[in-house]
Amino acid sequence: MRKTSSRGILDRLRAGVVQGAEGYVFELERRGYIKAGPYVPEVVLDFPDAVKELHREFLRAGSEVMVALTYYAHREKLRDVGRENDLERMNRQAVRLANEVAREGDALVAGNICNTWAYHPDNARESSRVVRAMYEEQLSWAVEEGIDFVISETNDYLGEALIALEVIQQFGLPAMVTLASVQPNTTRDGYDYVEACKRRADAGADIVGLNCDRGSETMLPIIAKIRSAVNCYVAAQPVPYKTDAQHPTFESLRTGDGQQAFPLALEPFLYNRFEMAEFARRAGAIGVNYIGICCGGAPHYVRAMAEALGKTVPASAYSPAMELHPMLGTHVEDKDQTFLADWKS
Ligand SMILES: [Zn+2]
């Protein structure tokens, strides 16, 4: 087990808000290192420096947790892209890369498991066995490489989330288990999101909540109810997209010509950094303990959120100083004003 960081996740949560950052798969797809569609993190083996650089950018922007890029690095997905033989190597390497960068700061390393697409509630007994085996092998490698806690995320089914929780508990690690919220009110196996969080809390999860799918406008109202319903720590990691009552998830957003914007044409719906900073403030005000970002996340959001939470982070050295801008600033000399007037006309 990893013992390099001074304080573990539970110590940090007791002391105050912990900031996370995700969206690795989306961002590395945009940078040309991951194929949209299967979204398997082959980049971990093929371009490890690209993964490390993004870890480093999130670290400098204020993320206290380096999430190992093992999202969809499970047997079911690797089989789809013909890389099942790389399963163990990919998982171990992802945790190593997260560790290497975490040591550059004082960050924690989270092992990461997610929805498997192999869980079927109408065949719960057999499919649970398959899912459990996938989680066990991924986490056994992660634990050997060194992790501080585990994030199980975007679980569509409460049943699958509970399997993840049990496996994390087998390894004796703190567990953060968050749900996807693609459907209006319930998990795919029919549990209200609030009730599903309460059940995981009752089963011993340290942190429950939601990640992905929803922007802050449509995620925070559910998070507020979860906060009232559980005594454990609560996490919120929305996507930075303008979801609303008519389009509660980023999957439901439509471009001007009526096409589905998800996942490759979402740019017109992006929040700006100030709006994500406002999300962080609102989440903090309702008592969210783990505040992060999911698909669409990028370092400028993470820094703005950290600063909104009162932190100064390494990348704050380069935070905006608009008073020094030649056109927008307040320190513009008279001769510059003349130049600008000429330039604009
Ligand atoms: Zn996401």
Coordinates of C-alpha atoms in Angstrom, one line a residue, residues 19-330:
Q19 CA -10.7 18.9 -4.6
G20 CA -10.5 16.3 -7.4
A21 CA -10.3 16.5 -11.2
E22 CA -11.2 14.0 -13.8
G23 CA -12.2 14.0 -17.5
Y24 CA -8.9 12.4 -18.5
V25 CA -10.5 10.3 -21.2
F26 CA -12.4 13.2 -22.8
E27 CA -9.3 15.5 -22.7
L28 CA -6.9 12.9 -24.1
E29 CA -9.3 12.1 -26.9
R30 CA -9.4 15.8 -27.8
R31 CA -5.6 15.8 -27.7
G32 CA -5.5 12.9 -30.2
Y33 CA -4.4 10.0 -27.9
I34 CA -7.7 8.1 -27.3
K35 CA -10.2 6.9 -29.8
A36 CA -13.7 8.2 -29.3
G37 CA -16.3 5.4 -29.4
P38 CA -14.5 2.7 -27.4
Y39 CA -12.8 5.3 -25.2
V40 CA -10.3 2.8 -23.9
P41 CA -7.2 4.4 -22.3
E42 CA -4.7 2.8 -24.6
V43 CA -2.7 6.1 -24.2
V44 CA -1.4 4.7 -20.9
L45 CA 0.8 2.3 -22.8
D46 CA 1.1 4.1 -26.1
F47 CA 1.9 7.7 -24.9
P48 CA 2.6 7.6 -21.2
D49 CA 4.1 11.1 -21.2
A50 CA 0.7 12.5 -22.4
V51 CA -1.0 11.0 -19.4
K52 CA 1.7 12.3 -17.0
E53 CA 1.4 15.8 -18.5
L54 CA -2.3 15.9 -17.9
H55 CA -1.9 14.6 -14.3
R56 CA 0.7 17.3 -13.8
E57 CA -1.6 20.0 -15.2
F58 CA -4.4 19.0 -12.9
L59 CA -2.0 18.8 -10.0
R60 CA -0.7 22.3 -10.6
A61 CA -4.2 23.5 -11.0
G62 CA -5.2 22.3 -7.5
S63 CA -6.3 18.7 -7.7
E64 CA -5.3 16.8 -4.6
V65 CA -6.0 13.5 -6.1
M66 CA -4.3 11.8 -9.1
V67 CA -6.9 9.4 -10.5
A68 CA -5.2 6.5 -12.1
L69 CA -6.4 6.3 -15.7
T70 CA -7.9 2.8 -15.6
Y71 CA -11.4 4.0 -16.6
Y72 CA -12.7 1.4 -19.1
A73 CA -9.3 -0.5 -18.7
H74 CA -11.3 -3.5 -17.7
R75 CA -11.5 -6.9 -19.4
E76 CA -14.9 -6.3 -21.1
K77 CA -13.7 -3.1 -22.8
L78 CA -10.2 -4.2 -23.7
R79 CA -11.7 -7.3 -25.4
D80 CA -13.7 -4.9 -27.7
V81 CA -10.5 -3.3 -29.0
G82 CA -8.4 -6.4 -29.1
R83 CA -6.1 -5.5 -26.3
E84 CA -7.2 -8.0 -23.6
N85 CA -3.6 -9.2 -23.4
D86 CA -2.5 -5.7 -22.3
L87 CA -5.0 -5.6 -19.5
E88 CA -2.6 -6.1 -16.6
R89 CA 0.2 -4.0 -18.1
M90 CA -2.2 -1.1 -18.8
N91 CA -3.6 -1.2 -15.2
R92 CA -0.3 -1.3 -13.5
Q93 CA 1.2 1.4 -15.7
A94 CA -1.7 3.7 -15.1
V95 CA -1.2 3.5 -11.4
R96 CA 2.5 4.0 -11.7
L97 CA 2.1 7.2 -13.8
A98 CA -0.4 8.6 -11.3
N99 CA 2.1 7.9 -8.5
E100 CA 5.0 9.5 -10.3
V101 CA 3.2 12.8 -10.7
A102 CA 1.5 12.6 -7.2
R103 CA 5.0 12.7 -5.8
E104 CA 5.7 16.0 -7.5
G105 CA 3.2 17.5 -5.1
D106 CA 1.5 16.2 -2.1
A107 CA -1.4 14.5 -3.9
L108 CA -3.1 11.2 -3.2
V109 CA -3.5 8.4 -5.8
A110 CA -6.9 6.9 -6.4
G111 CA -7.4 3.6 -8.0
N112 CA -10.3 3.8 -10.4
I113 CA -13.0 1.3 -11.4
C114 CA -16.2 2.1 -13.3
N115 CA -19.4 0.8 -14.9
T116 CA -18.6 -2.4 -16.7
W117 CA -21.5 -2.8 -19.1
A118 CA -21.4 -6.5 -17.9
Y119 CA -23.9 -6.1 -15.0
H120 CA -27.5 -7.2 -15.8
P121 CA -30.1 -7.0 -13.0
D122 CA -32.3 -9.6 -14.6
N123 CA -29.3 -12.0 -14.4
A124 CA -27.8 -10.5 -11.3
R125 CA -26.3 -13.7 -9.9
E126 CA -24.2 -14.6 -12.9
S127 CA -23.4 -11.1 -14.0
S128 CA -22.4 -10.1 -10.5
R129 CA -19.8 -12.8 -10.5
V130 CA -18.3 -11.5 -13.8
V131 CA -18.3 -7.9 -12.5
R132 CA -16.7 -8.8 -9.2
A133 CA -13.9 -10.7 -10.9
M134 CA -13.2 -7.7 -13.1
Y135 CA -13.0 -5.3 -10.2
E136 CA -10.9 -7.8 -8.1
E137 CA -8.3 -8.1 -10.8
Q138 CA -8.1 -4.4 -11.5
L139 CA -7.8 -3.5 -7.8
S140 CA -5.3 -6.2 -6.9
W141 CA -2.9 -4.8 -9.5
A142 CA -3.6 -1.2 -8.3
V143 CA -3.0 -2.1 -4.7
E144 CA 0.3 -3.7 -5.5
E145 CA 1.4 -0.6 -7.4
G146 CA 0.2 1.7 -4.6
I147 CA -3.0 3.6 -4.1
D148 CA -4.5 5.6 -1.2
F149 CA -8.2 4.9 -1.9
V150 CA -10.5 3.9 -4.7
I151 CA -13.0 5.8 -6.8
S152 CA -15.7 3.7 -8.3
E153 CA -17.7 5.9 -10.7
T154 CA -20.4 6.3 -13.3
N155 CA -22.2 3.3 -12.0
D156 CA -25.6 3.1 -13.7
Y157 CA -26.9 0.3 -11.4
L158 CA -27.0 0.4 -7.6
G159 CA -26.4 -3.4 -7.7
E160 CA -23.1 -2.8 -9.6
A161 CA -22.1 0.0 -7.3
L162 CA -22.6 -2.2 -4.3
I163 CA -20.3 -4.9 -5.8
A164 CA -17.6 -2.3 -6.3
L165 CA -18.0 -1.1 -2.7
E166 CA -17.7 -4.7 -1.4
V167 CA -14.5 -5.3 -3.4
I168 CA -12.9 -2.0 -2.3
Q169 CA -13.7 -3.0 1.3
Q170 CA -12.1 -6.4 0.8
F171 CA -8.9 -4.5 0.1
G172 CA -9.4 -2.4 3.3
L173 CA -9.3 0.9 1.4
P174 CA -11.4 4.0 1.8
A175 CA -14.2 3.9 -0.8
M176 CA -15.7 6.7 -2.9
V177 CA -18.6 5.3 -5.0
T178 CA -20.5 7.7 -7.2
L179 CA -23.3 7.2 -9.6
A180 CA -24.0 8.2 -13.2
S181 CA -27.3 10.0 -13.5
V182 CA -28.3 9.6 -17.1
Q183 CA -31.9 8.8 -16.3
P184 CA -34.3 11.5 -14.8
N185 CA -34.5 10.3 -11.2
T186 CA -33.4 6.7 -10.8
T187 CA -30.5 4.3 -11.4
R188 CA -31.1 1.8 -14.2
D189 CA -32.2 -0.8 -11.6
G190 CA -34.9 1.6 -10.4
Y191 CA -33.5 3.2 -7.2
D192 CA -34.0 6.9 -6.7
Y193 CA -30.5 8.5 -6.8
V194 CA -30.8 9.8 -3.2
E195 CA -32.0 6.4 -2.0
A196 CA -29.2 4.7 -3.9
C197 CA -26.6 6.9 -2.2
K198 CA -28.1 6.2 1.2
R199 CA -27.9 2.5 0.6
R200 CA -24.2 2.7 -0.2
A201 CA -23.6 4.9 2.8
D202 CA -25.4 2.4 4.9
A203 CA -23.2 -0.3 3.4
G204 CA -20.1 1.5 4.6
A205 CA -19.1 3.8 1.7
D206 CA -16.9 6.7 2.9
I207 CA -17.9 9.0 0.1
V208 CA -21.1 8.9 -2.0
G209 CA -22.5 11.2 -4.7
L210 CA -22.7 11.7 -8.4
N211 CA -20.2 12.1 -11.2
C212 CA -20.5 12.8 -15.0
D213 CA -23.6 13.3 -17.2
R214 CA -25.0 16.4 -15.6
G215 CA -23.8 20.0 -15.4
S216 CA -24.0 21.9 -12.2
E217 CA -27.5 23.3 -12.7
T218 CA -29.1 19.8 -12.9
M219 CA -26.7 18.0 -10.6
L220 CA -26.6 20.3 -7.6
P221 CA -30.3 19.9 -6.7
I222 CA -29.9 16.2 -6.4
I223 CA -26.6 16.6 -4.6
A224 CA -28.4 18.8 -2.0
K225 CA -30.9 16.1 -1.3
I226 CA -28.1 13.5 -1.0
R227 CA -26.3 15.8 1.4
S228 CA -29.4 15.9 3.6
A229 CA -29.9 12.1 3.4
V230 CA -26.5 10.8 4.4
N231 CA -24.0 11.3 7.2
C232 CA -20.9 10.3 5.2
Y233 CA -18.9 12.5 2.9
V234 CA -20.5 13.6 -0.4
A235 CA -18.9 14.1 -3.8
A236 CA -20.0 16.1 -6.8
Q237 CA -18.1 15.9 -10.1
P238 CA -20.3 17.4 -12.8
V239 CA -19.5 17.9 -16.4
P240 CA -18.8 21.6 -17.4
Y241 CA -21.7 21.8 -19.8
K242 CA -24.9 23.8 -19.7
T243 CA -27.5 21.2 -18.9
D244 CA -31.0 22.5 -18.0
A245 CA -34.4 21.2 -17.1
Q246 CA -35.2 20.3 -20.7
H247 CA -31.8 18.8 -21.2
P248 CA -30.8 17.4 -17.8
T249 CA -27.8 15.5 -19.1
F250 CA -25.1 16.2 -21.6
E251 CA -26.3 13.2 -23.6
S252 CA -29.6 15.0 -24.1
L253 CA -28.1 18.3 -25.5
R254 CA -28.9 19.0 -29.2
T255 CA -27.0 21.1 -31.7
G256 CA -28.9 23.8 -33.7
D257 CA -29.8 21.2 -36.4
G258 CA -31.2 18.8 -33.9
Q259 CA -28.2 16.4 -33.8
Q260 CA -27.0 14.9 -30.6
A261 CA -24.1 17.0 -29.4
F262 CA -22.7 14.2 -27.2
P263 CA -19.9 13.4 -27.2
L264 CA -18.0 15.1 -30.0
A265 CA -19.9 18.4 -30.6
L266 CA -20.4 19.7 -27.1
E267 CA -18.3 22.8 -27.3
P268 CA -21.1 25.3 -27.8
F269 CA -22.5 24.2 -24.4
L270 CA -19.3 24.6 -22.4
Y271 CA -19.3 26.7 -19.2
N272 CA -16.6 29.2 -18.8
R273 CA -14.2 29.2 -15.9
F274 CA -16.1 31.7 -13.8
E275 CA -19.3 29.5 -14.0
M276 CA -17.4 26.5 -12.9
A277 CA -15.9 28.5 -10.0
E278 CA -19.4 29.4 -9.1
F279 CA -20.3 25.7 -9.1
A280 CA -17.4 25.1 -6.6
R281 CA -18.7 27.9 -4.3
R282 CA -22.3 26.6 -4.4
A283 CA -21.2 23.0 -3.8
G284 CA -19.0 24.1 -0.9
A285 CA -21.9 26.1 0.6
I286 CA -24.3 23.1 0.6
G287 CA -21.7 21.0 2.3
V288 CA -20.2 18.9 -0.5
N289 CA -16.9 17.5 0.7
Y290 CA -15.2 16.3 -2.5
I291 CA -15.6 18.8 -5.3
G292 CA -14.4 18.0 -8.8
I293 CA -15.1 17.9 -12.4
C294 CA -15.7 15.1 -15.0
C295 CA -15.8 14.8 -18.8
G296 CA -14.9 18.1 -20.4
G297 CA -12.8 19.1 -17.4
A298 CA -9.6 20.9 -18.1
P299 CA -6.9 22.6 -16.0
H300 CA -8.2 26.2 -16.3
Y301 CA -11.5 25.1 -14.7
V302 CA -9.7 23.2 -11.9
R303 CA -7.6 26.3 -11.0
A304 CA -10.6 28.6 -11.0
M305 CA -12.5 26.2 -8.8
A306 CA -9.6 25.9 -6.4
E307 CA -9.3 29.6 -6.1
A308 CA -13.0 30.0 -5.6
L309 CA -12.6 27.6 -2.7
G310 CA -10.0 29.9 -1.2
K311 CA -6.8 28.1 -2.3
T312 CA -3.7 29.3 -3.9
V313 CA -2.2 26.5 -6.1
P314 CA 1.0 26.2 -8.2
A315 CA -0.7 27.4 -11.4
S316 CA -2.0 30.5 -9.5
A317 CA 1.4 32.0 -10.3
Y318 CA -0.1 32.4 -13.8
S319 CA -3.6 33.3 -12.9
P320 CA -5.1 36.2 -14.9
A321 CA -3.8 39.7 -14.3
M322 CA -6.2 41.6 -16.6
E323 CA -5.1 45.0 -15.2
L324 CA -1.9 44.4 -17.2
H325 CA -3.7 43.6 -20.5
P326 CA -2.8 46.2 -23.1
M327 CA -6.5 46.7 -24.2
L328 CA -8.6 45.7 -21.3
G329 CA -6.3 46.8 -18.4
T330 CA -6.5 49.8 -16.1

